[in-house]
Amino acid sequence: MGLTPAAWTSTRNSIQKLLSAHEPSLRDDKQLRAKAFIKQSVAVMHLPADIGDYTDFYSSKDHATNVGIMFRGKDNALMPNWVHLPVGYHGRASSVVVSGTAIRRPCGQTRPDETQPPVFGPSKLMDIELEAAFFTGAGNELGSAIPIGKAHEHIFGMVLMNDWSARDIQKWEYVPLGPFLGKSFGTSISPWVVTMDALRPFRIPGPVQDPTPLPYLRHDDPFSFDIRLEVAIKAAESSDASTVCKSNFKHMYWTMKQQLAHHTVNGCNVRPGDLMASGTISGQTPDSFGSLLEMTWKGSKTIDLGNGVTRKFLQDGDEVIITGFCQGDGYRVGFGSCTGKILPALQTAIP
């Protein structure tokens, strides 16, 4: 990841050539194939990088608007800064885990009755956040910035993400400094990094940004991507998963180039393998909302998972499956899946 885009492209081309049906190097060498290939059924997937730092942005205008309406009303849905800069916060890199890792229901302070003092216990409002994220390549020196015209040279590739959220813990703690325990207990990512070379055919223009961003955030080239995303939930009492969301990365208001340029404009240094997340990806229609908070409109309605099973928020034993792909002419570029199952809270954490 820390090499140049030219090195990334060269490596990808070499691997593609070796795997081609027309290339005899592997095709005709049985012993070499036995050393080079591992059966998928026995492969153990790991995090694709040693993640030094993790930043979570908040770049879906539809998601930010929905949440703002719920908590502040329609007239104050977006904070004044939202359309001027890519809002973000520093996440917890140590609790980013690879797909398939179970997630323990967190404990913390909540205030279910606003007329009473807070209480301690397991979160009762466990949620998902459909996200995508990119890994940074070569970094910048402390005190320097990555200009937006060169930001693409520092973006290695993308993964799927579920940034699990404990909404009741988050609601009580987030003022004035933002999320803490409501988010830091676990973030799941898919193990396969899809390189920007592979995604290049699926670049599309982003939405019109009004007002026009400040000069350091402006770029004219298309850098949104048509990535089709789905979220399914397999309830603890069900044998089959039910799709609850179909969305698309193209709904993002701020681009990855803008996120990285803004992240470093103050002289903050990034390093190879840093993880930058999109924030919840929601579209304009309810079937494209990327969180249960939005799907149930703050728990005011239920989601039908089939066979009489419904949910407002996640229960112990529920499994969440996020998938994504880009559709080409007769081919797909797949991201694989990002999965995780909710485990009960540790009783030893409960006084």
Tab-separated table of C-alpha atoms in Angstrom:
chain	number	residue	atom	x	y	z
A	1	MET	CA	0.000	0.000	0.000
A	2	GLY	CA	2.849	2.346	0.738
A	3	LEU	CA	4.211	2.164	-2.830
A	4	THR	CA	3.232	4.309	-5.801
A	5	PRO	CA	0.120	3.982	-7.991
A	6	ALA	CA	2.416	2.777	-10.781
A	7	ALA	CA	3.558	-0.093	-8.534
A	8	TRP	CA	-0.063	-0.928	-7.642
A	9	THR	CA	-1.028	-1.078	-11.314
A	10	SER	CA	2.015	-3.146	-12.258
A	11	THR	CA	1.323	-5.669	-9.480
A	12	ARG	CA	-2.329	-5.971	-10.469
A	13	ASN	CA	-1.417	-6.491	-14.128
A	14	SER	CA	1.119	-9.178	-13.217
A	15	ILE	CA	-1.424	-11.080	-11.090
A	16	GLN	CA	-4.066	-10.811	-13.809
A	17	LYS	CA	-1.611	-12.178	-16.363
A	18	LEU	CA	-0.632	-15.118	-14.129
A	19	LEU	CA	-4.290	-16.030	-13.594
A	20	SER	CA	-5.192	-15.729	-17.258
A	21	ALA	CA	-6.279	-18.879	-19.082
A	22	HIS	CA	-3.831	-17.972	-21.822
A	23	GLU	CA	-0.778	-17.787	-19.535
A	24	PRO	CA	1.012	-21.157	-19.087
A	25	SER	CA	3.173	-20.230	-16.033
A	26	LEU	CA	0.549	-21.382	-13.529
A	27	ARG	CA	-1.854	-23.130	-15.861
A	28	ASP	CA	0.654	-25.796	-16.868
A	29	ASP	CA	2.611	-26.153	-13.635
A	30	LYS	CA	0.711	-28.376	-11.199
A	31	GLN	CA	3.323	-28.133	-8.430
A	32	LEU	CA	3.408	-24.336	-8.612
A	33	ARG	CA	-0.400	-24.188	-8.507
A	34	ALA	CA	-0.385	-26.338	-5.390
A	35	LYS	CA	1.932	-23.843	-3.700
A	36	ALA	CA	0.220	-20.709	-5.003
A	37	PHE	CA	-3.440	-21.567	-4.357
A	38	ILE	CA	-5.319	-22.204	-1.133
A	39	LYS	CA	-8.836	-23.653	-1.128
A	40	GLN	CA	-11.381	-21.040	-0.178
A	41	SER	CA	-13.043	-23.526	2.178
A	42	VAL	CA	-9.929	-23.680	4.384
A	43	ALA	CA	-8.635	-20.135	3.985
A	44	VAL	CA	-8.654	-17.939	7.091
A	45	MET	CA	-9.214	-14.284	6.269
A	46	HIS	CA	-7.418	-11.504	8.126
A	47	LEU	CA	-7.499	-7.732	8.202
A	48	PRO	CA	-5.931	-6.495	4.954
A	49	ALA	CA	-3.641	-4.027	6.734
A	50	ASP	CA	-2.256	-3.099	10.125
A	51	ILE	CA	-4.606	-0.151	10.645
A	52	GLY	CA	-2.775	2.635	12.403
A	53	ASP	CA	-5.596	5.181	12.393
A	54	TYR	CA	-9.282	5.152	11.531
A	55	THR	CA	-11.430	8.159	10.611
A	56	ASP	CA	-15.193	8.001	10.105
A	57	PHE	CA	-16.823	10.647	7.934
A	58	TYR	CA	-20.484	11.632	7.737
A	59	SER	CA	-20.807	12.215	4.001
A	60	SER	CA	-24.291	11.067	2.978
A	61	LYS	CA	-26.571	14.106	2.777
A	62	ASP	CA	-29.674	11.930	2.888
A	63	HIS	CA	-28.498	10.147	6.050
A	64	ALA	CA	-27.417	13.356	7.761
A	65	THR	CA	-30.742	14.966	6.866
A	66	ASN	CA	-32.781	12.014	8.160
A	67	VAL	CA	-30.941	11.917	11.485
A	68	GLY	CA	-31.137	15.704	11.795
A	69	ILE	CA	-34.903	15.677	11.256
A	70	MET	CA	-35.321	13.004	13.943
A	71	PHE	CA	-33.365	14.855	16.595
A	72	ARG	CA	-33.550	18.548	15.649
A	73	GLY	CA	-36.541	18.924	13.343
A	74	LYS	CA	-36.823	19.575	9.611
A	75	ASP	CA	-35.809	23.232	9.817
A	76	ASN	CA	-32.491	22.395	11.516
A	77	ALA	CA	-31.748	19.011	9.971
A	78	LEU	CA	-28.271	19.864	8.667
A	79	MET	CA	-25.787	21.725	10.817
A	80	PRO	CA	-24.467	24.932	9.160
A	81	ASN	CA	-21.023	23.432	8.462
A	82	TRP	CA	-22.247	20.246	6.765
A	83	VAL	CA	-22.431	21.576	3.183
A	84	HIS	CA	-19.078	23.369	3.523
A	85	LEU	CA	-16.783	20.535	4.666
A	86	PRO	CA	-16.648	16.724	5.028
A	87	VAL	CA	-17.609	16.248	8.672
A	88	GLY	CA	-15.712	13.432	10.407
A	89	TYR	CA	-14.388	12.143	13.708
A	90	HIS	CA	-11.488	10.002	14.856
A	91	GLY	CA	-12.542	6.366	15.409
A	92	ARG	CA	-10.951	3.483	17.275
A	93	ALA	CA	-8.546	1.469	15.092
A	94	SER	CA	-7.983	-1.276	17.671
A	95	SER	CA	-11.590	-2.497	17.434
A	96	VAL	CA	-11.753	-2.717	13.630
A	97	VAL	CA	-12.242	-6.434	12.917
A	98	VAL	CA	-12.390	-8.622	9.836
A	99	SER	CA	-15.698	-9.895	8.466
A	100	GLY	CA	-17.043	-12.911	10.353
A	101	THR	CA	-15.854	-11.734	13.765
A	102	ALA	CA	-18.679	-11.776	16.322
A	103	ILE	CA	-19.546	-8.483	18.017
A	104	ARG	CA	-20.265	-8.339	21.746
A	105	ARG	CA	-23.242	-6.187	22.776
A	106	PRO	CA	-21.668	-3.275	24.638
A	107	CYS	CA	-22.480	-1.993	28.096
A	108	GLY	CA	-22.498	1.638	29.049
A	109	GLN	CA	-24.498	4.535	30.394
A	110	THR	CA	-27.900	5.340	28.905
A	111	ARG	CA	-30.730	7.634	29.889
A	112	PRO	CA	-33.974	6.007	28.743
A	113	ASP	CA	-36.041	8.303	30.997
A	114	GLU	CA	-34.950	11.900	30.539
A	115	THR	CA	-36.553	12.867	33.846
A	116	GLN	CA	-34.296	10.414	35.726
A	117	PRO	CA	-30.518	9.996	36.199
A	118	PRO	CA	-28.625	7.736	33.749
A	119	VAL	CA	-28.462	3.973	34.249
A	120	PHE	CA	-25.774	1.407	33.434
A	121	GLY	CA	-26.336	-1.769	31.443
A	122	PRO	CA	-26.290	-3.437	28.018
A	123	SER	CA	-27.298	-1.354	25.027
A	124	LYS	CA	-30.897	-1.961	24.007
A	125	LEU	CA	-30.672	-0.109	20.690
A	126	MET	CA	-28.012	-1.981	18.690
A	127	ASP	CA	-27.795	-0.733	15.140
A	128	ILE	CA	-25.898	-1.160	11.881
A	129	GLU	CA	-24.321	1.420	9.629
A	130	LEU	CA	-23.886	0.511	5.972
A	131	GLU	CA	-20.588	2.071	4.930
A	132	ALA	CA	-17.686	1.751	2.547
A	133	ALA	CA	-14.119	2.722	3.395
A	134	PHE	CA	-10.817	3.311	1.667
A	135	PHE	CA	-7.259	2.476	2.664
A	136	THR	CA	-4.631	5.147	2.208
A	137	GLY	CA	-1.467	4.440	0.275
A	138	ALA	CA	1.646	6.565	0.611
A	139	GLY	CA	1.206	9.216	3.285
A	140	ASN	CA	2.340	12.791	3.798
A	141	GLU	CA	4.785	14.390	6.185
A	142	LEU	CA	3.494	15.980	9.378
A	143	GLY	CA	2.842	19.653	8.673
A	144	SER	CA	2.190	19.125	4.953
A	145	ALA	CA	-1.087	18.575	3.110
A	146	ILE	CA	-2.256	16.326	0.284
A	147	PRO	CA	-3.694	18.627	-2.401
A	148	ILE	CA	-6.955	17.516	-3.935
A	149	GLY	CA	-5.322	17.294	-7.365
A	150	LYS	CA	-3.059	14.517	-6.068
A	151	ALA	CA	-5.427	12.902	-3.542
A	152	HIS	CA	-6.208	9.987	-5.879
A	153	GLU	CA	-2.519	9.002	-5.782
A	154	HIS	CA	-2.907	8.293	-2.052
A	155	ILE	CA	-6.112	6.182	-2.223
A	156	PHE	CA	-5.239	2.488	-2.543
A	157	GLY	CA	-8.622	0.751	-2.622
A	158	MET	CA	-11.959	0.161	-0.942
A	159	VAL	CA	-13.702	-2.287	1.399
A	160	LEU	CA	-17.205	-2.774	2.776
A	161	MET	CA	-17.868	-1.697	6.355
A	162	ASN	CA	-20.437	-2.108	9.117
A	163	ASP	CA	-19.795	0.546	11.746
A	164	TRP	CA	-21.890	-0.959	14.545
A	165	SER	CA	-23.659	1.587	16.738
A	166	ALA	CA	-25.236	1.503	20.200
A	167	ARG	CA	-27.752	4.287	19.699
A	168	ASP	CA	-28.847	4.653	23.318
A	169	ILE	CA	-25.267	4.900	24.601
A	170	GLN	CA	-24.394	7.282	21.767
A	171	LYS	CA	-27.377	9.557	22.409
A	172	TRP	CA	-26.414	10.136	26.057
A	173	GLU	CA	-22.668	10.592	25.552
A	174	TYR	CA	-22.172	12.386	22.233
A	175	VAL	CA	-22.617	16.005	23.389
A	176	PRO	CA	-20.301	17.910	23.193
A	177	LEU	CA	-17.441	15.862	21.694
A	178	GLY	CA	-19.188	13.222	19.564
A	179	PRO	CA	-19.407	9.399	19.699
A	180	PHE	CA	-17.279	7.386	22.145
A	181	LEU	CA	-18.426	4.092	23.719
A	182	GLY	CA	-21.463	3.981	21.446
A	183	LYS	CA	-19.143	3.333	18.495
A	184	SER	CA	-15.747	2.110	19.705
A	185	PHE	CA	-16.808	-1.440	20.635
A	186	GLY	CA	-16.574	-2.784	17.076
A	187	THR	CA	-16.299	-1.974	13.377
A	188	SER	CA	-16.385	-4.756	10.761
A	189	ILE	CA	-14.748	-4.607	7.324
A	190	SER	CA	-14.559	-7.019	4.404
A	191	PRO	CA	-11.150	-8.686	3.929
A	192	TRP	CA	-10.752	-8.029	0.194
A	193	VAL	CA	-9.532	-4.587	-0.883
A	194	VAL	CA	-10.862	-3.637	-4.321
A	195	THR	CA	-8.227	-1.433	-5.916
A	196	MET	CA	-9.030	1.889	-7.522
A	197	ASP	CA	-7.775	0.483	-10.844
A	198	ALA	CA	-10.546	-2.126	-10.663
A	199	LEU	CA	-13.110	0.554	-9.812
A	200	ARG	CA	-12.059	3.034	-12.497
A	201	PRO	CA	-14.648	1.845	-15.086
A	202	PHE	CA	-17.405	2.603	-12.587
A	203	ARG	CA	-16.556	6.234	-11.907
A	204	ILE	CA	-19.510	8.598	-12.251
A	205	PRO	CA	-20.089	12.282	-11.504
A	206	GLY	CA	-21.140	13.077	-7.974
A	207	PRO	CA	-24.103	15.216	-6.958
A	208	VAL	CA	-24.055	18.961	-7.531
A	209	GLN	CA	-22.505	20.580	-4.459
A	210	ASP	CA	-24.276	23.753	-3.409
A	211	PRO	CA	-22.726	25.989	-2.225
A	212	THR	CA	-19.566	25.504	-4.255
A	213	PRO	CA	-16.851	24.171	-1.913
A	214	LEU	CA	-13.831	26.253	-1.042
A	215	PRO	CA	-10.959	25.979	-3.561
A	216	TYR	CA	-8.987	23.341	-1.638
A	217	LEU	CA	-12.002	20.979	-1.920
A	218	ARG	CA	-12.804	21.506	-5.599
A	219	HIS	CA	-12.185	18.933	-8.330
A	220	ASP	CA	-13.792	18.583	-11.737
A	221	ASP	CA	-13.088	14.937	-12.549
A	222	PRO	CA	-15.764	12.349	-11.656
A	223	PHE	CA	-14.850	10.527	-8.460
A	224	SER	CA	-18.081	9.004	-7.268
A	225	PHE	CA	-18.605	5.290	-7.932
A	226	ASP	CA	-21.537	3.110	-8.924
A	227	ILE	CA	-21.227	0.438	-6.230
A	228	ARG	CA	-24.418	-1.502	-5.539
A	229	LEU	CA	-24.849	-2.335	-1.874
A	230	GLU	CA	-27.208	-4.589	0.069
A	231	VAL	CA	-27.829	-5.279	3.749
A	232	ALA	CA	-29.495	-8.467	4.967
A	233	ILE	CA	-30.365	-9.568	8.501
A	234	LYS	CA	-30.557	-13.198	9.570
A	235	ALA	CA	-32.579	-13.079	12.772
A	236	ALA	CA	-31.543	-15.389	15.592
A	237	GLU	CA	-34.821	-17.323	15.290
A	238	SER	CA	-34.728	-17.558	11.471
A	239	SER	CA	-32.998	-19.917	9.071
A	240	ASP	CA	-32.849	-17.429	6.209
A	241	ALA	CA	-31.584	-13.870	5.864
A	242	SER	CA	-33.904	-11.089	4.742
A	243	THR	CA	-32.755	-8.106	2.662
A	244	VAL	CA	-33.581	-4.845	4.434
A	245	CYS	CA	-31.657	-2.302	2.349
A	246	LYS	CA	-30.538	-1.767	-1.251
A	247	SER	CA	-28.371	1.304	-1.613
A	248	ASN	CA	-25.488	2.652	-3.676
A	249	PHE	CA	-22.204	4.409	-2.949
A	250	LYS	CA	-23.112	7.001	-5.592
A	251	HIS	CA	-25.410	8.643	-3.032
A	252	MET	CA	-22.409	10.140	-1.216
A	253	TYR	CA	-22.243	13.954	-1.248
A	254	TRP	CA	-18.527	14.324	-0.433
A	255	THR	CA	-15.978	12.330	-2.455
A	256	MET	CA	-13.026	10.353	-1.134
A	257	LYS	CA	-10.667	12.912	-2.685
A	258	GLN	CA	-12.401	15.695	-0.767
A	259	GLN	CA	-12.312	13.688	2.443
A	260	LEU	CA	-8.571	13.060	2.187
A	261	ALA	CA	-7.742	16.626	1.150
A	262	HIS	CA	-9.750	18.002	4.066
A	263	HIS	CA	-8.253	15.480	6.506
A	264	THR	CA	-4.716	16.673	5.743
A	265	VAL	CA	-5.238	20.378	5.000
A	266	ASN	CA	-4.286	21.267	8.584
A	267	GLY	CA	-0.983	19.372	8.268
A	268	CYS	CA	-2.239	16.090	9.734
A	269	ASN	CA	-0.133	13.206	8.463
A	270	VAL	CA	-1.672	9.977	7.202
A	271	ARG	CA	0.186	6.705	6.792
A	272	PRO	CA	-0.113	3.626	4.572
A	273	GLY	CA	-2.963	1.440	5.805
A	274	ASP	CA	-4.967	4.184	7.493
A	275	LEU	CA	-8.707	3.586	7.136
A	276	MET	CA	-11.142	6.311	6.052
A	277	ALA	CA	-14.858	5.469	6.229
A	278	SER	CA	-17.684	7.072	4.281
A	279	GLY	CA	-20.262	7.329	7.022
A	280	THR	CA	-23.676	5.708	6.694
A	281	ILE	CA	-24.739	5.384	3.041
A	282	SER	CA	-28.410	6.254	2.563
A	283	GLY	CA	-30.418	7.165	-0.508
A	284	GLN	CA	-33.617	9.159	-0.773
A	285	THR	CA	-36.066	6.246	-0.447
A	286	PRO	CA	-36.749	4.172	2.696
A	287	ASP	CA	-35.546	0.964	1.017
A	288	SER	CA	-32.108	2.607	0.580
A	289	PHE	CA	-31.670	3.805	4.176
A	290	GLY	CA	-28.396	2.462	5.607
A	291	SER	CA	-29.265	2.173	9.308
A	292	LEU	CA	-32.044	0.689	11.421
A	293	LEU	CA	-32.388	4.095	13.060
A	294	GLU	CA	-33.652	5.403	9.714
A	295	MET	CA	-35.510	2.266	8.582
A	296	THR	CA	-37.587	2.267	11.781
A	297	TRP	CA	-37.553	6.074	12.069
A	298	LYS	CA	-36.077	6.054	15.576
A	299	GLY	CA	-37.950	2.894	16.558
A	300	SER	CA	-41.419	4.178	15.676
A	301	LYS	CA	-42.067	1.269	13.271
A	302	THR	CA	-40.866	-2.275	12.699
A	303	ILE	CA	-38.973	-4.027	9.903
A	304	ASP	CA	-40.518	-7.233	8.524
A	305	LEU	CA	-37.938	-10.030	8.271
A	306	GLY	CA	-40.449	-12.642	7.078
A	307	ASN	CA	-42.300	-15.521	8.770
A	308	GLY	CA	-43.702	-13.207	11.410
A	309	VAL	CA	-40.255	-12.004	12.563
A	310	THR	CA	-39.830	-8.261	13.024
A	311	ARG	CA	-37.128	-5.972	14.348
A	312	LYS	CA	-36.659	-2.386	15.427
A	313	PHE	CA	-33.046	-2.876	16.520
A	314	LEU	CA	-30.720	-5.891	16.623
A	315	GLN	CA	-31.196	-8.692	19.127
A	316	ASP	CA	-28.615	-11.159	20.432
A	317	GLY	CA	-27.882	-13.836	17.848
A	318	ASP	CA	-28.838	-11.672	14.871
A	319	GLU	CA	-26.379	-11.725	11.978
A	320	VAL	CA	-25.873	-8.820	9.574
A	321	ILE	CA	-24.594	-9.454	6.035
A	322	ILE	CA	-23.427	-6.575	3.822
A	323	THR	CA	-22.575	-7.269	0.187
A	324	GLY	CA	-21.518	-5.062	-2.704
A	325	PHE	CA	-20.518	-5.178	-6.346
A	326	CYS	CA	-20.034	-3.097	-9.482
A	327	GLN	CA	-21.885	-4.311	-12.562
A	328	GLY	CA	-19.962	-4.176	-15.836
A	329	ASP	CA	-20.940	-5.284	-19.325
A	330	GLY	CA	-21.100	-9.042	-18.798
A	331	TYR	CA	-18.952	-9.043	-15.645
A	332	ARG	CA	-18.951	-7.971	-12.029
A	333	VAL	CA	-16.339	-6.575	-9.697
A	334	GLY	CA	-17.301	-7.982	-6.304
A	335	PHE	CA	-16.420	-6.821	-2.812
A	336	GLY	CA	-17.335	-10.112	-1.157
A	337	SER	CA	-19.252	-9.776	2.106
A	338	CYS	CA	-18.954	-8.101	5.478
A	339	THR	CA	-20.680	-10.094	8.205
A	340	GLY	CA	-21.009	-10.111	11.963
A	341	LYS	CA	-23.221	-11.687	14.622
A	342	ILE	CA	-24.324	-10.030	17.876
A	343	LEU	CA	-23.245	-11.827	21.059
A	344	PRO	CA	-24.880	-11.181	24.455
A	345	ALA	CA	-23.315	-8.599	26.740
A	346	LEU	CA	-20.749	-9.920	29.201
A	347	GLN	CA	-22.493	-10.480	32.505
A	348	THR	CA	-19.251	-9.720	34.328
A	349	ALA	CA	-19.533	-6.141	33.040
A	350	ILE	CA	-22.946	-5.701	34.670
A	351	PRO	CA	-22.840	-4.846	38.395
